[in-house]
Amino acid sequence: MKLKNTLCALFVLLLLSVTLDPQPAYAQQARQIMLAGYNHEPPVSTPGTGLVIVSFKQDTLRVKGDFSDLTSPYRGAYVMIGEKEESGNMLFRLNVEPSEDRTGGEIKARDNAFFLNDAQKPLLKKGELYINITTSNHTSGELRGQIPPMK
């Protein structure tokens, strides 16, 4: 009887260890990021806004969302390197489907998946990446949203 109870307890422990074992390397994280002119330094006066969702899973960064009401035609969208209130260099160019009047656009996840190498992952982990939308009037950026730290 004692052997039976011991075996049952071991089985339960084994079952719990298998089912409760977290897999952080493969867990997906996603963050919503508001795009706005006031996120730039100095702030940009614009009626434009946007919302993107950035997700990270298995070394792949995905971006999806949209933006609208830009003050002039859309020129480009990028994932940039830089801390909050700091301008930086382009890491990835986002693929955008612009609106008919080019004052807005849609960013589709299937077209915006980027592999992060070992040198780029710490930038994401420390929150040193941001989304930047540029326009004809604001070539350095009209809308910006900082990507919060993600592991």
mmCIF file of C-alpha atoms in Angstrom:
data_model
loop_
_atom_site.group_PDB
_atom_site.id
_atom_site.type_symbol
_atom_site.label_atom_id
_atom_site.label_comp_id
_atom_site.label_asym_id
_atom_site.label_seq_id
_atom_site.Cartn_x
_atom_site.Cartn_y
_atom_site.Cartn_z
ATOM 1 C CA MET A 1 0.000 0.000 0.000
ATOM 2 C CA LYS A 2 2.843 2.338 0.892
ATOM 3 C CA LEU A 3 4.520 1.640 -2.481
ATOM 4 C CA LYS A 4 1.253 2.355 -4.304
ATOM 5 C CA ASN A 5 0.858 5.739 -2.539
ATOM 6 C CA THR A 6 4.471 6.635 -3.272
ATOM 7 C CA LEU A 7 4.067 5.757 -6.954
ATOM 8 C CA CYS A 8 0.857 7.809 -7.168
ATOM 9 C CA ALA A 9 2.576 10.791 -5.552
ATOM 10 C CA LEU A 10 5.533 10.496 -7.934
ATOM 11 C CA PHE A 11 3.184 10.276 -10.911
ATOM 12 C CA VAL A 12 1.332 13.422 -9.801
ATOM 13 C CA LEU A 13 4.629 15.291 -9.304
ATOM 14 C CA LEU A 14 5.854 14.174 -12.718
ATOM 15 C CA LEU A 15 2.591 15.236 -14.333
ATOM 16 C CA LEU A 16 2.730 18.654 -12.627
ATOM 17 C CA SER A 17 6.347 19.217 -13.595
ATOM 18 C CA VAL A 18 5.584 18.496 -17.248
ATOM 19 C CA THR A 19 2.417 20.590 -17.474
ATOM 20 C CA LEU A 20 3.609 23.546 -15.381
ATOM 21 C CA ASP A 21 7.055 23.898 -16.947
ATOM 22 C CA PRO A 22 7.104 27.391 -18.503
ATOM 23 C CA GLN A 23 8.613 27.863 -21.941
ATOM 24 C CA PRO A 24 9.722 31.513 -21.926
ATOM 25 C CA ALA A 25 11.774 31.210 -25.103
ATOM 26 C CA TYR A 26 8.638 30.452 -27.079
ATOM 27 C CA ALA A 27 6.088 32.554 -25.229
ATOM 28 C CA GLN A 28 4.624 35.302 -27.375
ATOM 29 C CA GLN A 29 4.504 38.816 -26.041
ATOM 30 C CA ALA A 30 2.414 41.575 -27.582
ATOM 31 C CA ARG A 31 2.161 45.280 -26.807
ATOM 32 C CA GLN A 32 -0.153 48.013 -28.084
ATOM 33 C CA ILE A 33 1.653 51.210 -28.988
ATOM 34 C CA MET A 34 0.010 54.585 -29.560
ATOM 35 C CA LEU A 35 1.560 56.593 -32.391
ATOM 36 C CA ALA A 36 1.424 60.357 -31.873
ATOM 37 C CA GLY A 37 3.281 63.541 -32.706
ATOM 38 C CA TYR A 38 3.821 64.434 -29.043
ATOM 39 C CA ASN A 39 6.084 61.375 -28.706
ATOM 40 C CA HIS A 40 8.727 63.110 -30.848
ATOM 41 C CA GLU A 41 11.400 65.391 -29.388
ATOM 42 C CA PRO A 42 10.589 68.168 -30.034
ATOM 43 C CA PRO A 43 6.877 67.335 -30.261
ATOM 44 C CA VAL A 44 5.194 67.499 -33.675
ATOM 45 C CA SER A 45 1.843 69.287 -33.924
ATOM 46 C CA THR A 46 -0.384 66.946 -35.921
ATOM 47 C CA PRO A 47 -3.948 65.629 -35.910
ATOM 48 C CA GLY A 48 -2.471 62.291 -36.980
ATOM 49 C CA THR A 49 -2.723 59.226 -34.776
ATOM 50 C CA GLY A 50 -2.082 55.547 -35.019
ATOM 51 C CA LEU A 51 -2.125 52.306 -33.103
ATOM 52 C CA VAL A 52 0.172 49.364 -33.708
ATOM 53 C CA ILE A 53 0.531 46.000 -32.046
ATOM 54 C CA VAL A 54 4.066 44.699 -31.779
ATOM 55 C CA SER A 55 4.550 41.026 -30.949
ATOM 56 C CA PHE A 56 7.678 38.982 -30.361
ATOM 57 C CA LYS A 57 7.909 35.202 -30.566
ATOM 58 C CA GLN A 58 10.755 32.835 -31.439
ATOM 59 C CA ASP A 59 13.172 35.603 -32.473
ATOM 60 C CA THR A 60 10.585 37.236 -34.770
ATOM 61 C CA LEU A 61 9.233 40.741 -34.295
ATOM 62 C CA ARG A 62 5.858 41.386 -35.958
ATOM 63 C CA VAL A 63 4.163 44.734 -36.412
ATOM 64 C CA LYS A 64 0.541 45.400 -37.385
ATOM 65 C CA GLY A 65 -1.776 48.364 -37.095
ATOM 66 C CA ASP A 66 -2.775 51.566 -38.827
ATOM 67 C CA PHE A 67 -2.433 55.328 -38.782
ATOM 68 C CA SER A 68 -4.470 58.236 -40.193
ATOM 69 C CA ASP A 69 -4.931 62.018 -40.467
ATOM 70 C CA LEU A 70 -1.321 62.859 -41.351
ATOM 71 C CA THR A 71 -0.641 66.513 -42.268
ATOM 72 C CA SER A 72 0.942 65.576 -45.609
ATOM 73 C CA PRO A 73 1.497 62.461 -47.728
ATOM 74 C CA TYR A 74 3.037 59.418 -46.067
ATOM 75 C CA ARG A 75 6.702 58.783 -46.976
ATOM 76 C CA GLY A 76 7.839 55.854 -44.845
ATOM 77 C CA ALA A 77 7.390 53.776 -41.711
ATOM 78 C CA TYR A 78 10.230 52.257 -39.752
ATOM 79 C CA VAL A 79 11.357 50.370 -36.686
ATOM 80 C CA MET A 80 14.108 52.623 -35.343
ATOM 81 C CA ILE A 81 16.818 52.273 -32.689
ATOM 82 C CA GLY A 82 16.597 54.833 -29.891
ATOM 83 C CA GLU A 83 15.525 55.402 -26.333
ATOM 84 C CA LYS A 84 12.530 57.570 -25.464
ATOM 85 C CA GLU A 85 13.098 61.197 -26.572
ATOM 86 C CA GLU A 86 16.136 60.100 -28.604
ATOM 87 C CA SER A 87 16.365 59.858 -32.384
ATOM 88 C CA GLY A 88 18.199 56.930 -33.862
ATOM 89 C CA ASN A 89 18.957 54.854 -36.909
ATOM 90 C CA MET A 90 16.591 52.750 -38.962
ATOM 91 C CA LEU A 91 16.561 49.044 -38.150
ATOM 92 C CA PHE A 92 13.712 47.861 -40.414
ATOM 93 C CA ARG A 93 11.490 49.512 -43.017
ATOM 94 C CA LEU A 94 7.824 48.638 -42.506
ATOM 95 C CA ASN A 95 5.658 47.631 -45.447
ATOM 96 C CA VAL A 96 2.582 49.864 -45.483
ATOM 97 C CA GLU A 97 -0.542 49.858 -47.608
ATOM 98 C CA PRO A 98 -1.205 53.622 -47.855
ATOM 99 C CA SER A 99 -4.704 55.063 -48.012
ATOM 100 C CA GLU A 100 -5.902 56.550 -51.300
ATOM 101 C CA ASP A 101 -4.953 60.100 -50.251
ATOM 102 C CA ARG A 102 -1.698 58.846 -48.618
ATOM 103 C CA THR A 103 -2.481 60.516 -45.274
ATOM 104 C CA GLY A 104 -2.909 57.160 -43.589
ATOM 105 C CA GLY A 105 -2.115 53.530 -44.022
ATOM 106 C CA GLU A 106 -2.347 49.959 -42.817
ATOM 107 C CA ILE A 107 0.541 47.856 -41.531
ATOM 108 C CA LYS A 108 -0.211 44.153 -41.969
ATOM 109 C CA ALA A 109 1.521 41.575 -39.757
ATOM 110 C CA ARG A 110 2.057 39.118 -42.613
ATOM 111 C CA ASP A 111 4.141 41.752 -44.454
ATOM 112 C CA ASN A 112 6.037 42.983 -41.395
ATOM 113 C CA ALA A 113 7.827 40.092 -39.702
ATOM 114 C CA PHE A 114 11.496 40.647 -38.887
ATOM 115 C CA PHE A 115 14.093 38.257 -37.474
ATOM 116 C CA LEU A 116 16.038 39.755 -34.563
ATOM 117 C CA ASN A 117 19.632 38.583 -34.263
ATOM 118 C CA ASP A 118 21.562 38.303 -30.988
ATOM 119 C CA ALA A 119 22.808 41.900 -31.255
ATOM 120 C CA GLN A 120 19.267 43.287 -31.792
ATOM 121 C CA LYS A 121 17.402 41.345 -29.065
ATOM 122 C CA PRO A 122 18.885 43.395 -26.173
ATOM 123 C CA LEU A 123 17.533 46.570 -27.814
ATOM 124 C CA LEU A 124 14.001 45.141 -27.630
ATOM 125 C CA LYS A 125 14.569 43.828 -24.115
ATOM 126 C CA LYS A 126 15.655 47.304 -22.898
ATOM 127 C CA GLY A 127 12.905 49.242 -24.722
ATOM 128 C CA GLU A 128 15.317 50.912 -27.141
ATOM 129 C CA LEU A 129 13.214 50.502 -30.299
ATOM 130 C CA TYR A 130 10.438 52.715 -31.619
ATOM 131 C CA ILE A 131 8.036 53.018 -34.548
ATOM 132 C CA ASN A 132 8.407 56.147 -36.702
ATOM 133 C CA ILE A 133 6.056 57.375 -39.461
ATOM 134 C CA THR A 134 7.522 60.011 -41.801
ATOM 135 C CA THR A 135 5.701 62.391 -44.151
ATOM 136 C CA SER A 136 6.541 64.984 -46.784
ATOM 137 C CA ASN A 137 6.207 67.797 -44.217
ATOM 138 C CA HIS A 138 7.944 65.883 -41.420
ATOM 139 C CA THR A 139 10.809 63.936 -42.965
ATOM 140 C CA SER A 140 12.263 63.070 -39.531
ATOM 141 C CA GLY A 141 8.908 61.760 -38.365
ATOM 142 C CA GLU A 142 5.342 62.882 -37.748
ATOM 143 C CA LEU A 143 4.156 60.001 -35.573
ATOM 144 C CA ARG A 144 6.201 58.017 -33.074
ATOM 145 C CA GLY A 145 5.578 55.253 -30.575
ATOM 146 C CA GLN A 146 8.171 53.732 -28.248
ATOM 147 C CA ILE A 147 8.141 49.932 -28.030
ATOM 148 C CA PRO A 148 8.186 49.037 -24.321
ATOM 149 C CA PRO A 149 10.692 46.453 -23.056
ATOM 150 C CA MET A 150 9.874 42.946 -24.291
ATOM 151 C CA LYS A 151 11.673 39.665 -23.640
#
